[in-house]
Amino acid sequence: MRRISLLFIFCLIFVSCRLPESGLYFSSNPFLEAKTIVSDESEIVFFTDMHVGRENTVDGIKRYDENFFSFLEKKDYPLIISGGDMADDGAISEDLLNMLGRLTSFQNSMYLETLGNHDWHPYNYRAEDVASFWYGSVFDTGNHMTYAEKLLEGLEINEEGDTINTIGRYVVKRSSGEEFLSVYILDNSSRTFSSTLLKWLSEALDKDRSRYRIVVTHENILSGGNLDPSLILFGSADEGEAARFMKIMEKGKVSLVLTGHYHKGNVLYGDGSSYTEFTGASYHSATSPFESTAWWYTISIDEDRNIITINGIRGESGEVGRTWTIKAK
């Protein structure tokens, strides 16, 4: 009985402990200096959880890449945004580099990407690689760096030295000079932000003069809509931090927070009047009760009515399957 009581107390302490904060990769605020793309288009593209490589290890995985790129070629979307988990096991495979090359090939678009938890995963080592893996981990030789680590270092994806845009602020500016939309890319791939990152975010939002603001991060802040399984499996690891984050979003007039991670996705929390979060479903389809058919999304802003429309595009058809609307701040 005593052993059972001690085990219960240990479990209670363990689940109540705060997880480690996401690493800080900057010596100063990364959101104050924005990269800009000039466009008069009011629609952007969002997808999440592509998991490149999963189709080689898990049965029943389907990607609809040709439908996706045919869709992207029909219009000059200023921003194409990934919600993380581009890599399934952290490996920088040839397939992943080819995908990144295609995503960054659109001359009138900027490709943005946040970090997902799978992007940090150690990839599958052969038995003879185990010694070099542990040596590299302890002595930091740079062996077997994960996709996320390489991304933060500035992963070059082609001979021209192009790298992927990640954590920071990105602005769609009108040809008239108006700053139309700010998109903030955050990292909560360990299910928590750092307190410094949130401080920097708040500071940048206070100074932001864009008409609209959207925030993108991988892990859900809220979860459990309609009593779905994300109630138990997902959501922010720290309730106090989640409350602080939502307060910053409301004070900073952020219209929409985009997240991924929960593969079944297609969950909207809020209507735009206060904190509003949309969780996208995975880019790939899978035969599992915790998965979905493949989806990607367009997010369009109607300035006249001050409405944001999220159109869910089905991967297998390339056609709109679901639509959500919210008020824009």
Coordinates of C-alpha atoms in Angstrom, one line a residue:
M1 CA 0.0 0.0 0.0
R2 CA 2.8 2.4 0.9
R3 CA 4.5 1.6 -2.4
I4 CA 1.3 2.4 -4.3
S5 CA 0.9 5.7 -2.4
L6 CA 4.5 6.7 -3.2
L7 CA 4.0 5.8 -6.8
F8 CA 0.9 8.0 -6.9
I9 CA 2.7 10.9 -5.4
F10 CA 5.6 10.6 -7.8
C11 CA 3.2 10.5 -10.8
L12 CA 1.3 13.5 -9.5
I13 CA 4.6 15.5 -9.2
F14 CA 5.8 14.3 -12.6
V15 CA 2.6 15.4 -14.5
S16 CA 2.5 18.7 -12.8
C17 CA 6.0 19.7 -13.5
R18 CA 6.6 22.2 -16.3
L19 CA 8.4 20.9 -19.3
P20 CA 11.7 22.5 -20.4
E21 CA 11.2 25.8 -22.3
S22 CA 12.0 25.9 -26.0
G23 CA 15.6 26.9 -26.6
L24 CA 16.4 30.5 -27.2
Y25 CA 18.3 30.9 -30.4
F26 CA 18.7 34.7 -30.6
S27 CA 20.6 37.3 -28.6
S28 CA 18.0 40.0 -29.4
N29 CA 14.3 40.2 -30.4
P30 CA 13.9 38.4 -33.8
F31 CA 10.4 39.9 -34.3
L32 CA 11.5 43.6 -34.5
E33 CA 13.2 43.4 -38.0
A34 CA 10.7 41.9 -40.5
K35 CA 11.3 40.4 -43.9
T36 CA 8.9 41.9 -46.5
I37 CA 7.2 40.7 -49.6
V38 CA 5.2 43.2 -51.8
S39 CA 1.8 41.9 -53.0
D40 CA -1.7 43.1 -53.4
E41 CA -3.1 39.6 -52.9
S42 CA -5.1 39.0 -49.7
E43 CA -4.9 35.2 -49.6
I44 CA -2.2 33.0 -48.2
V45 CA -1.6 29.2 -48.0
F46 CA -1.2 27.1 -44.8
F47 CA -0.4 23.4 -44.4
T48 CA 1.0 21.4 -41.6
D49 CA 2.5 18.0 -40.6
M50 CA 3.8 16.8 -44.0
H51 CA 6.1 14.3 -42.3
V52 CA 8.3 13.6 -45.3
G53 CA 9.6 10.1 -45.0
R54 CA 6.7 8.6 -43.0
E55 CA 5.3 7.0 -46.2
N56 CA 8.5 4.8 -46.2
T57 CA 7.9 3.4 -42.7
V58 CA 4.2 3.5 -42.1
D59 CA 1.6 1.6 -44.2
G60 CA -1.3 3.6 -45.7
I61 CA 0.3 7.0 -45.9
K62 CA -0.7 9.0 -48.9
R63 CA 0.6 12.4 -50.1
Y64 CA -1.0 14.4 -52.9
D65 CA 2.0 16.5 -53.9
E66 CA 1.0 17.0 -57.6
N67 CA -2.4 18.2 -56.6
F68 CA -0.8 20.6 -54.1
F69 CA 1.7 22.1 -56.5
S70 CA -0.9 22.3 -59.3
F71 CA -3.0 24.3 -56.8
L72 CA -0.1 26.6 -55.8
E73 CA 0.7 27.3 -59.5
K74 CA -2.8 28.7 -60.2
K75 CA -2.2 31.9 -58.1
D76 CA 0.6 34.1 -56.7
Y77 CA 0.1 33.5 -53.0
P78 CA 2.4 36.0 -51.2
L79 CA 3.0 33.5 -48.3
I80 CA 3.1 29.7 -48.2
I81 CA 3.4 28.6 -44.6
S82 CA 4.2 25.2 -43.0
G83 CA 3.0 24.6 -39.4
G84 CA 5.9 22.2 -38.7
D85 CA 6.8 18.6 -38.7
M86 CA 8.1 18.7 -42.3
A87 CA 10.5 15.8 -41.4
D88 CA 9.0 12.7 -39.9
D89 CA 12.1 11.6 -37.9
G90 CA 14.5 14.6 -38.1
A91 CA 16.4 13.3 -41.1
I92 CA 17.4 15.7 -43.9
S93 CA 16.6 13.3 -46.8
E94 CA 16.9 13.9 -50.5
D95 CA 13.0 13.8 -50.6
L96 CA 12.8 16.5 -48.0
L97 CA 15.3 18.8 -49.8
N98 CA 13.5 18.3 -53.1
M99 CA 10.2 19.2 -51.4
L100 CA 11.8 22.4 -49.9
G101 CA 13.2 23.3 -53.3
R102 CA 9.7 23.1 -54.8
L103 CA 8.1 25.1 -52.0
T104 CA 10.7 27.9 -52.4
S105 CA 10.6 28.0 -56.2
F106 CA 7.7 30.3 -56.6
Q107 CA 9.1 33.7 -57.4
N108 CA 6.2 35.8 -56.1
S109 CA 5.8 33.8 -52.9
M110 CA 7.7 33.6 -49.6
Y111 CA 7.9 30.2 -47.9
L112 CA 7.8 30.2 -44.1
E113 CA 8.1 27.3 -41.7
T114 CA 7.9 26.8 -37.9
L115 CA 9.6 23.9 -36.0
G116 CA 7.7 20.8 -35.1
N117 CA 8.5 18.2 -32.5
H118 CA 9.3 15.5 -35.2
D119 CA 11.8 17.9 -36.7
W120 CA 13.9 17.4 -33.6
H121 CA 13.6 13.5 -33.6
P122 CA 16.9 11.6 -33.9
Y123 CA 16.5 9.6 -37.1
N124 CA 17.1 5.9 -37.5
Y125 CA 20.7 4.9 -37.0
R126 CA 22.4 1.8 -38.2
A127 CA 23.9 -0.3 -35.3
E128 CA 27.4 0.7 -36.3
D129 CA 26.4 4.4 -36.1
V130 CA 25.4 4.3 -32.4
A131 CA 28.9 5.0 -31.1
S132 CA 29.4 8.0 -33.3
F133 CA 25.9 9.2 -32.4
W134 CA 26.6 9.2 -28.7
Y135 CA 30.1 10.7 -29.3
G136 CA 28.6 13.5 -31.3
S137 CA 25.9 14.1 -28.7
V138 CA 28.4 14.4 -25.8
F139 CA 31.2 16.2 -27.5
D140 CA 29.2 18.2 -30.0
T141 CA 31.0 17.2 -33.1
G142 CA 28.0 18.1 -35.3
N143 CA 27.4 14.5 -36.3
H144 CA 23.8 13.5 -37.0
M145 CA 22.3 16.9 -36.5
T146 CA 18.5 16.9 -36.8
Y147 CA 16.5 18.8 -39.4
A148 CA 15.4 21.3 -36.7
E149 CA 19.0 22.0 -35.7
K150 CA 20.1 22.5 -39.3
L151 CA 17.1 24.7 -39.9
L152 CA 18.1 27.0 -37.1
E153 CA 21.7 27.1 -38.3
G154 CA 20.5 28.2 -41.7
L155 CA 20.0 25.0 -43.8
E156 CA 21.1 25.6 -47.4
I157 CA 18.7 23.8 -49.7
N158 CA 20.4 24.5 -53.0
E159 CA 23.6 25.6 -54.7
E160 CA 22.5 29.2 -54.6
G161 CA 22.6 29.1 -50.8
D162 CA 18.9 29.7 -50.2
T163 CA 17.7 29.0 -46.7
I164 CA 14.3 28.5 -45.1
N165 CA 12.5 31.4 -43.4
T166 CA 11.7 30.4 -39.8
I167 CA 11.2 32.1 -36.4
G168 CA 10.6 35.8 -36.9
R169 CA 8.1 38.3 -38.4
Y170 CA 7.2 38.5 -42.1
V171 CA 5.1 41.3 -43.7
V172 CA 2.9 41.4 -46.8
K173 CA 3.2 45.0 -48.0
R174 CA 0.9 46.5 -50.5
S175 CA 2.3 48.2 -53.6
S176 CA 0.9 51.4 -52.1
G177 CA 3.3 51.0 -49.2
E178 CA 0.7 49.9 -46.6
E179 CA 1.8 47.1 -44.3
F180 CA -1.2 44.8 -44.8
L181 CA -0.4 41.6 -42.9
S182 CA 2.2 40.6 -40.3
V183 CA 2.8 36.8 -39.8
Y184 CA 4.8 35.8 -36.7
I185 CA 6.5 32.4 -36.7
L186 CA 7.0 31.0 -33.2
D187 CA 8.6 27.9 -31.8
N188 CA 6.7 25.8 -29.2
S189 CA 7.9 22.4 -30.5
S190 CA 8.6 21.3 -26.9
R191 CA 5.0 22.2 -25.9
T192 CA 6.1 25.5 -24.3
F193 CA 7.5 28.9 -25.3
S194 CA 10.3 30.6 -23.4
S195 CA 9.3 33.5 -21.2
T196 CA 11.8 35.7 -23.1
L197 CA 10.2 34.7 -26.4
L198 CA 6.8 35.8 -25.2
K199 CA 8.3 39.1 -23.9
W200 CA 9.8 39.8 -27.3
L201 CA 6.5 38.9 -29.0
S202 CA 4.6 41.3 -26.9
E203 CA 7.1 44.0 -27.5
A204 CA 7.0 43.5 -31.3
L205 CA 3.2 43.5 -31.4
D206 CA 3.1 46.8 -29.5
K207 CA 5.2 48.3 -32.2
D208 CA 3.5 46.5 -35.2
R209 CA 1.6 48.8 -37.6
S210 CA 0.2 46.2 -39.9
R211 CA -3.5 46.1 -40.6
Y212 CA -3.8 42.4 -39.7
R213 CA -1.7 40.0 -37.6
I214 CA -1.5 36.2 -37.7
V215 CA 0.7 33.9 -35.5
V216 CA 1.9 30.5 -36.5
T217 CA 3.2 27.8 -34.1
H218 CA 3.2 24.0 -34.2
E219 CA 1.8 22.7 -30.9
N220 CA -1.8 23.5 -30.0
I221 CA -2.4 26.1 -27.3
L222 CA -6.0 25.0 -26.8
S223 CA -7.3 21.5 -27.3
G224 CA -10.3 19.3 -26.7
G225 CA -12.9 20.8 -29.0
N226 CA -16.0 18.7 -29.2
L227 CA -14.4 16.2 -26.7
D228 CA -12.0 15.1 -29.4
P229 CA -8.8 13.1 -28.4
S230 CA -6.7 16.2 -28.3
L231 CA -8.3 17.0 -24.9
I232 CA -5.9 14.4 -23.5
L233 CA -3.0 14.2 -25.9
F234 CA -2.3 17.8 -26.9
G235 CA -2.5 21.4 -25.8
S236 CA 0.0 23.7 -24.1
A237 CA 2.0 22.0 -21.3
D238 CA 1.7 25.0 -19.0
E239 CA -1.7 26.5 -18.3
G240 CA -0.2 29.7 -16.9
E241 CA 1.9 30.2 -20.0
A242 CA -1.1 29.5 -22.2
A243 CA -3.1 32.1 -20.4
R244 CA -0.3 34.6 -20.8
F245 CA 0.0 33.8 -24.5
M246 CA -3.7 34.3 -25.1
K247 CA -3.6 37.6 -23.2
I248 CA -0.7 38.8 -25.4
M249 CA -2.7 37.7 -28.5
E250 CA -5.7 39.7 -27.5
K251 CA -3.8 42.8 -26.4
G252 CA -1.7 42.7 -29.6
K253 CA -4.9 42.4 -31.8
V254 CA -3.9 39.1 -33.4
S255 CA -6.7 37.9 -35.5
L256 CA -5.8 34.3 -35.8
V257 CA -3.4 31.7 -34.3
L258 CA -2.6 28.8 -36.7
T259 CA -1.4 25.5 -35.2
G260 CA -0.9 21.9 -36.3
H261 CA 0.3 18.7 -34.5
Y262 CA -3.2 17.2 -34.0
H263 CA -3.4 15.3 -37.3
K264 CA -7.2 15.0 -37.3
G265 CA -7.3 18.8 -37.0
N266 CA -9.9 21.0 -38.7
V267 CA -10.8 22.5 -35.3
L268 CA -11.6 26.2 -34.8
Y269 CA -11.6 27.7 -31.3
G270 CA -13.3 31.1 -31.2
D271 CA -15.0 33.4 -33.7
G272 CA -12.5 36.3 -33.9
S273 CA -14.1 38.3 -31.1
S274 CA -11.4 37.2 -28.6
Y275 CA -8.6 34.7 -28.8
T276 CA -9.1 32.6 -31.9
E277 CA -7.0 29.5 -32.9
F278 CA -7.3 27.1 -35.9
T279 CA -5.8 23.7 -35.8
G280 CA -5.1 22.3 -39.3
A281 CA -5.2 18.6 -40.2
S282 CA -2.2 16.8 -41.6
Y283 CA -1.0 17.3 -45.1
H284 CA -0.9 13.5 -45.6
S285 CA -3.7 11.0 -45.2
A286 CA -3.5 7.8 -43.1
T287 CA -5.7 4.9 -42.1
S288 CA -5.9 5.5 -38.3
P289 CA -8.6 6.8 -35.9
F290 CA -6.2 9.6 -34.9
E291 CA -5.4 10.7 -38.5
S292 CA -7.4 12.3 -41.2
T293 CA -7.6 12.6 -45.0
A294 CA -5.1 15.0 -46.4
W295 CA -5.8 18.8 -46.2
W296 CA -4.2 22.2 -46.8
Y297 CA -5.8 25.6 -46.4
T298 CA -6.1 29.1 -47.8
I299 CA -6.7 32.0 -45.5
S300 CA -8.2 35.1 -47.2
I301 CA -8.9 38.5 -45.7
D302 CA -11.9 40.6 -46.8
E303 CA -11.0 44.1 -45.8
D304 CA -14.4 45.6 -46.7
R305 CA -16.3 43.2 -44.3
N306 CA -13.3 42.7 -42.0
I307 CA -13.8 38.9 -42.3
I308 CA -11.2 36.1 -42.5
T309 CA -12.2 33.0 -44.4
I310 CA -10.4 29.7 -44.0
N311 CA -11.0 27.3 -46.9
G312 CA -10.0 23.7 -46.3
I313 CA -8.7 22.0 -49.5
R314 CA -9.0 18.2 -49.7
G315 CA -5.7 16.7 -50.9
E316 CA -7.2 13.9 -53.0
S317 CA -9.3 16.3 -55.0
G318 CA -7.7 19.7 -54.7
E319 CA -11.2 21.2 -54.1
V320 CA -12.6 23.1 -51.1
G321 CA -14.1 20.6 -48.6
R322 CA -14.8 22.8 -45.6
T323 CA -15.0 26.6 -44.8
W324 CA -14.7 28.6 -41.6
T325 CA -15.2 32.3 -41.1
I326 CA -14.1 34.6 -38.3
K327 CA -14.1 38.3 -37.5
A328 CA -10.8 40.1 -38.1
K329 CA -9.4 42.4 -35.5

